[in-house]
Short mmCIF file of C-alpha atoms in Angstrom, two decimals:
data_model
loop_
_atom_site.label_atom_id
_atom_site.label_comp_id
_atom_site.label_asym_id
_atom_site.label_seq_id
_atom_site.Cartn_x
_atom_site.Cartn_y
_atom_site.Cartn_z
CA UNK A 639 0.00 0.00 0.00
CA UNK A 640 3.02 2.28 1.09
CA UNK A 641 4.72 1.64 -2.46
CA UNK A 642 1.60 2.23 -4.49
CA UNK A 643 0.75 5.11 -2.31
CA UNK A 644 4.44 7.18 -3.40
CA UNK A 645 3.89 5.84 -6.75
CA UNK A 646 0.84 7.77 -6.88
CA UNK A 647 2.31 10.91 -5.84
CA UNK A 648 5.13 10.60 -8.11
CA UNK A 649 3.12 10.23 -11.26
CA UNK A 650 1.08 13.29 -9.51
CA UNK A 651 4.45 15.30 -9.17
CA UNK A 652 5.35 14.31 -13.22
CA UNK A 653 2.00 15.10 -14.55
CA UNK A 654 2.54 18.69 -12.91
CA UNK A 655 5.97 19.18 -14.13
CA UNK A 656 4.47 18.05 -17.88
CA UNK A 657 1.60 20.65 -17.15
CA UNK A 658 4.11 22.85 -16.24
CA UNK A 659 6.14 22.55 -19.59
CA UNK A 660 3.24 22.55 -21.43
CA UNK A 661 1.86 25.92 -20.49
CA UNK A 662 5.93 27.26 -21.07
CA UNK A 663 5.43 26.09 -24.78
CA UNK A 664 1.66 27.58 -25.21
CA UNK A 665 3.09 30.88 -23.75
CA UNK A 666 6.01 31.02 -26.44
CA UNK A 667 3.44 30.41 -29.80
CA UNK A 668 1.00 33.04 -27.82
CA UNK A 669 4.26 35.48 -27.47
CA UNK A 670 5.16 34.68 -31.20
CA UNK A 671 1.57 35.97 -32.51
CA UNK A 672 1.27 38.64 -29.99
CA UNK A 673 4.74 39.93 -31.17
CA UNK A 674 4.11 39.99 -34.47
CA UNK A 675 1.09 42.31 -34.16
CA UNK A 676 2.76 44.78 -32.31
CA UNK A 677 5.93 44.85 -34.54
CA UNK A 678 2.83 45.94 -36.71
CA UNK A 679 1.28 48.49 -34.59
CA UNK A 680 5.14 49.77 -34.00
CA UNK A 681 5.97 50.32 -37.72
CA UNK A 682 2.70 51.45 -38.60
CA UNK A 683 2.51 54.12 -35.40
CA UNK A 684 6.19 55.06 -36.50
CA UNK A 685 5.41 56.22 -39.95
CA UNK A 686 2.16 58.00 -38.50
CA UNK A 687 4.78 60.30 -37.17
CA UNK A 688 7.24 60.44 -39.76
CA UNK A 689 4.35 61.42 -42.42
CA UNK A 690 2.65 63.81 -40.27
CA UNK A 691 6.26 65.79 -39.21
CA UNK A 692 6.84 65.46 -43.23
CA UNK A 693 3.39 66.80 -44.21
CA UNK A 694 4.21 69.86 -41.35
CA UNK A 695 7.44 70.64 -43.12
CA UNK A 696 5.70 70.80 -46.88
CA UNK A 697 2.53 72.55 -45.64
CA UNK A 698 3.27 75.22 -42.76
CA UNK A 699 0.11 76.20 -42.07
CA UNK A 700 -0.32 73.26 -40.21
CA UNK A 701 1.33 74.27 -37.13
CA UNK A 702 0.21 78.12 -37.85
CA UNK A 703 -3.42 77.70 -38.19
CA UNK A 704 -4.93 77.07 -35.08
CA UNK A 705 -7.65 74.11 -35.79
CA UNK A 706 -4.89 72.42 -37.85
CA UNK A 707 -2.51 72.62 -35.72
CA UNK A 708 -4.67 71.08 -33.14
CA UNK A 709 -5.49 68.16 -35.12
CA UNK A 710 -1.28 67.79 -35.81
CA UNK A 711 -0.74 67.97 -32.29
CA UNK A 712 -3.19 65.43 -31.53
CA UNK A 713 -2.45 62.78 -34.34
CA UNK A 714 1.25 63.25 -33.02
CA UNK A 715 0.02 62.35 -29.10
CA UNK A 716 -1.77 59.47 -29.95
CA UNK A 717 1.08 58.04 -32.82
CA UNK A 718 3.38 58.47 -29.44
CA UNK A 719 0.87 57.05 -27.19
CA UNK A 720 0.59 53.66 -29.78
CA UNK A 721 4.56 53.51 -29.27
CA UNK A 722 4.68 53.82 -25.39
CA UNK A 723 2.02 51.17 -25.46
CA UNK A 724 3.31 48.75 -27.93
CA UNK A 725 7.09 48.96 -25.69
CA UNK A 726 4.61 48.29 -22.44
CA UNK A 727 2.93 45.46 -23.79
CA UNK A 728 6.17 44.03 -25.04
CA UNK A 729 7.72 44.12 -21.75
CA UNK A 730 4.56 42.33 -20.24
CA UNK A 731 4.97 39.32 -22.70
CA UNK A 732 8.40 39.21 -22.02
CA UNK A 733 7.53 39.26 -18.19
CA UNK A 734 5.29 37.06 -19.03
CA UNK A 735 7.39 34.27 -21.05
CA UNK A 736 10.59 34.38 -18.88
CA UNK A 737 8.35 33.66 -15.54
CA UNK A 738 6.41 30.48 -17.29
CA UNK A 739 9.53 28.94 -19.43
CA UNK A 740 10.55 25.85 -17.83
CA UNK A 741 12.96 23.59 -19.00
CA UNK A 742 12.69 19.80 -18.27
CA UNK A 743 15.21 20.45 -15.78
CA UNK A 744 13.35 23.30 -13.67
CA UNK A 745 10.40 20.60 -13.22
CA UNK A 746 12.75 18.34 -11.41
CA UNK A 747 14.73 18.73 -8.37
CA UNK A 748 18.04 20.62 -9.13
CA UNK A 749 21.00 23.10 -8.07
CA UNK A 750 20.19 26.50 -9.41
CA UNK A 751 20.47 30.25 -8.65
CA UNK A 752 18.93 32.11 -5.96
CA UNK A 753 19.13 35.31 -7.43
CA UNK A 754 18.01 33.96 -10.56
CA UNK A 755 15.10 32.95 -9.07
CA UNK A 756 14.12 36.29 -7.66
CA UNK A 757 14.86 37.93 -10.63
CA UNK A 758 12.43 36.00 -12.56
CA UNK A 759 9.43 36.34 -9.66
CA UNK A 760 10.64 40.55 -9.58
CA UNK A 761 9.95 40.81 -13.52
CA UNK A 762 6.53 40.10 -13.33
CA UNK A 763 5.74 41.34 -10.28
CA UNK A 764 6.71 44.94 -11.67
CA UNK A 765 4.16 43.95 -14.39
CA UNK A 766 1.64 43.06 -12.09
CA UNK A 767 1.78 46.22 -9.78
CA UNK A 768 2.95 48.84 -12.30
CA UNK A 769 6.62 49.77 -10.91
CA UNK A 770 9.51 50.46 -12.27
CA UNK A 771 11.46 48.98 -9.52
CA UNK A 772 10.34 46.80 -7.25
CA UNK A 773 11.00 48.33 -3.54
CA UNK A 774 13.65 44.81 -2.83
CA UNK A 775 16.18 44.89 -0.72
CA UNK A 776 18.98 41.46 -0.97
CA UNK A 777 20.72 40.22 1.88
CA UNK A 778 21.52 36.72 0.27
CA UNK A 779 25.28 36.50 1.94
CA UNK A 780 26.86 33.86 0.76
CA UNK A 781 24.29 31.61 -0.50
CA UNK A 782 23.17 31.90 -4.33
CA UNK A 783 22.69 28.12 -5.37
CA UNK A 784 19.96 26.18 -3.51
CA UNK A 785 18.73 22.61 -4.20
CA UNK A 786 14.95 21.95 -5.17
CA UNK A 787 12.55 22.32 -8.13
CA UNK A 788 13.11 25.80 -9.66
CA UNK A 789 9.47 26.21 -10.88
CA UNK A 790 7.79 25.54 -7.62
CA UNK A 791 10.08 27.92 -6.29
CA UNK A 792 9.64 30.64 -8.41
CA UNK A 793 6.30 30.70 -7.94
CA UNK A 794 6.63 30.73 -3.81
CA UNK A 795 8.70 33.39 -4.04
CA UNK A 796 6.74 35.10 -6.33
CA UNK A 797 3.47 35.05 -4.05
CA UNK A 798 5.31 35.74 -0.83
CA UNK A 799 6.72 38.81 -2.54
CA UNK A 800 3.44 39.70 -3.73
CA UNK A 801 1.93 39.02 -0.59
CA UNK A 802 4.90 41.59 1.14
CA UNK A 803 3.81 43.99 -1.37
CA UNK A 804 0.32 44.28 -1.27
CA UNK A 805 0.36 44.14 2.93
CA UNK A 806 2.77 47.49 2.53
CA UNK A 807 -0.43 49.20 0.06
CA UNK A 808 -2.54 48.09 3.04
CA UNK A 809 -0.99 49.29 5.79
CA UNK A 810 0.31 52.84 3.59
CA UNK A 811 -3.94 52.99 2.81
CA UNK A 812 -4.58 53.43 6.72
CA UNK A 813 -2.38 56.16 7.18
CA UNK A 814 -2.77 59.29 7.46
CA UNK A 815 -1.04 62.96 5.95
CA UNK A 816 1.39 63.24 6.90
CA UNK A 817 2.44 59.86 7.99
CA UNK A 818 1.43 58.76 4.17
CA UNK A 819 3.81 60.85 2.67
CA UNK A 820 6.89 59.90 4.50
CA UNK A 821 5.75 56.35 4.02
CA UNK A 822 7.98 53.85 1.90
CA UNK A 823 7.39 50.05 1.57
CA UNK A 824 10.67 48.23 2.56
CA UNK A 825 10.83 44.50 1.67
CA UNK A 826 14.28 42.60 2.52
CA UNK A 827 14.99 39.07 1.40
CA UNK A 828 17.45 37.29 2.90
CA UNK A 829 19.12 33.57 2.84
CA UNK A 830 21.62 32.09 5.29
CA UNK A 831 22.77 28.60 5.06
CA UNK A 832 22.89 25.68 7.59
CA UNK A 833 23.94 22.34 8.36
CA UNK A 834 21.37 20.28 6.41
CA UNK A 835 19.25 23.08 5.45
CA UNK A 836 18.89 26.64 3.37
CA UNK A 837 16.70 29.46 4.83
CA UNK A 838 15.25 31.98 3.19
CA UNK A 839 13.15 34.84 4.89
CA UNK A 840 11.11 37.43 3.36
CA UNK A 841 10.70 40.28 5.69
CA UNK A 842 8.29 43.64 4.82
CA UNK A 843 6.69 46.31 7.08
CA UNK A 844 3.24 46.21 5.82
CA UNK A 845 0.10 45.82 8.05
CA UNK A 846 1.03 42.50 9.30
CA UNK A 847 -1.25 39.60 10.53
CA UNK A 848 -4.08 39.77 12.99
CA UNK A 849 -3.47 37.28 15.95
CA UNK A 850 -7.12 35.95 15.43
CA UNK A 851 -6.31 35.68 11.50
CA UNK A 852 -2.40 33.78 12.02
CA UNK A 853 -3.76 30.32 12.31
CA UNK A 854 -5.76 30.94 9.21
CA UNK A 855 -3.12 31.99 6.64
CA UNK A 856 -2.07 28.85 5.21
CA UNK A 857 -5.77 27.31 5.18
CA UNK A 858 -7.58 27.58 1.53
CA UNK A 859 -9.86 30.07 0.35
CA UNK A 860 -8.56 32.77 3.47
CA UNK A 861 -7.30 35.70 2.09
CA UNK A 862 -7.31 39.44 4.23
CA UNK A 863 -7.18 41.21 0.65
CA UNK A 864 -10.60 40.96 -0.23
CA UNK A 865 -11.42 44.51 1.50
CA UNK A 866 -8.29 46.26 0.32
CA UNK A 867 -8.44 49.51 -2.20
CA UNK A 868 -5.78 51.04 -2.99
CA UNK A 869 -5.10 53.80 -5.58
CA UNK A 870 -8.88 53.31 -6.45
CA UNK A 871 -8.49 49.47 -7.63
CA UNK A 872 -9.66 46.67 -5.42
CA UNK A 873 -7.50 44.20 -4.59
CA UNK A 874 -8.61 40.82 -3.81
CA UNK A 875 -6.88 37.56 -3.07
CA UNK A 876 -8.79 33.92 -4.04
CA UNK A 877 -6.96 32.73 -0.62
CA UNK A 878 -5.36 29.78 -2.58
CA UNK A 879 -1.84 31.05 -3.09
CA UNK A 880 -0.56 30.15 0.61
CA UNK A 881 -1.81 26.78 0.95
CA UNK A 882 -0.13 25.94 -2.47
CA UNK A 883 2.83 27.38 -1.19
CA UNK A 884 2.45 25.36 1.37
CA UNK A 885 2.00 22.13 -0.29
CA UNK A 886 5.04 22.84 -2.72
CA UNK A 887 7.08 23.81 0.18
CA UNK A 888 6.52 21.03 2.95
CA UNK A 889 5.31 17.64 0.68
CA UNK A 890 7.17 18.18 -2.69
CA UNK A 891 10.17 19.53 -0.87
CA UNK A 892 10.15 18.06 2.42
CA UNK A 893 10.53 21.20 3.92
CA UNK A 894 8.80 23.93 6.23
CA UNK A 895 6.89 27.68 5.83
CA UNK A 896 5.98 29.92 8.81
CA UNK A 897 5.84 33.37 9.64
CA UNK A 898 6.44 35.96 12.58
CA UNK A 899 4.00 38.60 12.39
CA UNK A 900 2.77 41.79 14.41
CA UNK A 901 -0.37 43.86 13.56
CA UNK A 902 0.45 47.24 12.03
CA UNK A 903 4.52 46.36 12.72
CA UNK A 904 4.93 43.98 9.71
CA UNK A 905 5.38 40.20 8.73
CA UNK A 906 8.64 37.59 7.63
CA UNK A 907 7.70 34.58 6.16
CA UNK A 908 10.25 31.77 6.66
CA UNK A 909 11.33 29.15 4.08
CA UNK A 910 13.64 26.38 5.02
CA UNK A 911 14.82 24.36 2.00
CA UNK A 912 16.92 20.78 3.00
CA UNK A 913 20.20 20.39 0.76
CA UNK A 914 20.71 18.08 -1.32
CA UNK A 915 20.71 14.69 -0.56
CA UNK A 916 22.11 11.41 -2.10
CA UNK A 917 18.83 9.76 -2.20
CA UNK A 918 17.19 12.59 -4.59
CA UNK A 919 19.05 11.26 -7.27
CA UNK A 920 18.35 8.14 -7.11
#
């Protein structure tokens, strides 16, 4: 029963990592078609301006008359406002496509880079919330390569990030001017190695965790984003992110997630990642 019962979870853990590399090569023909469109919109939106500054320099009165030079004006904003969109939505594919490509090798356990990792979970997360830079701060030491399955990974890191994020908006939303103002979200990711074990710790100072909410965070379907608004969007969690985090972290991995928390003060979630061992390669 034993045997069948880890044979069962091992053809579970291979039909994810085949999911997994199946949605990387949907997301590279989508990319492919979605490229070629905007190349379109790119060239076409760049001779839109060339004509128009061509047509300006052959008929003056364009930018003399008044009405006509309105209409120049505006044909010019909105050939410029094609091009700042085409470069954004290229940057979101490319987000996008460098987040879900996964080798064979990332869907099995391997040694790969920390910081590698984080850089892929930052990329999209500066899709996600709009930013330039992400507000990260790296306190890695030592460690860059760690042992485990890159893709499951990736993804933890990328919700616990997320999660850091969004519980800085929160707790910047209940303040008050001019408290709001002086106000900047500080998230600091760190690593430190150990006997038989890597830890990695994700620390922010957001709103933190309610005592009465703690022993709900990892349970499915709890989220505390569903009442959240900031900068007029609403923000709401489907509560599923931390359990799966938790699964990937504790039964694929064989290793442990928790968090220290204080309401108002801030949160650090905890990952502790066993190194390799002989009888993962077997």
């Amino acid at each position: 029963c034993m045997f069948f019962e880890e044979f069962k979870k091992a053809q579970d853990r291979i039909f994810e990592a085949e999911k997994l590399a199946s949605i990387g090569g949907m997301a590279d023909g989508v990319a492919h078609q979605i490229k070629n469109r905007l190349n379109h919109f790119s060239v076409a939106s760049g001779e839109i301006k060339i004509e128009i500054d061509d047509l300006a320099k052959k008929i003056p009165q364009l930018t003399e008359d008044e009405e006509l030079k309105k209409a120049y004006d505006y044909i010019k904003q909105v050939a410029d406002s094609l091009l700042d969109n085409v470069r954004r939505t290229n940057d979101v594919v490319k987000g996008i496509l460098n987040y879900s490509r996964t080798t064979q090798k990332e869907t099995f356990f391997s040694c790969f880079s920390l910081k590698d990792t984080i850089g892929l979970s930052l990329g999209l997360l500066k899709i996600k919330h709009k930013l330039s830079e992400f507000p990260l701060e790296y306190n890695l030491g030592a460690v860059d390569t760690i042992y485990g399955i890159k893709a499951q990974i990736t993804e933890a890191l990328y919700n616990i990030l997320d999660n850091a994020y969004e519980a800085t908006l929160q707790f910047k939303d209940t303040l008050k001017f001019p408290d709001k103002e002086e106000y900047y979200p500080k998230i600091v990711i760190s690593a430190k190695e150990e006997f038989d074990c890597y830890i990695i710790s994700v620390s922010d100072n957001g709103i933190g965790i309610k005592k009465e909410d703690a022993i709900k965070i990892f349970s499915p379907f709890f989220t505390t984003k569903s009442s959240f608004r900031p900068m007029d969007e609403v923000k709401s969690g489907t509560g599923i992110g931390m359990y799966i985090i938790k699964r990937l972290i504790e039964e694929n991995h064989k290793g442990r997630i928790w968090f220290e928390s204080e309401y108002t003060k801030g949160s650090t979630f905890y990952v502790r990642l066993p190194k390799k061992k002989e009888s993962h390669s077997k």
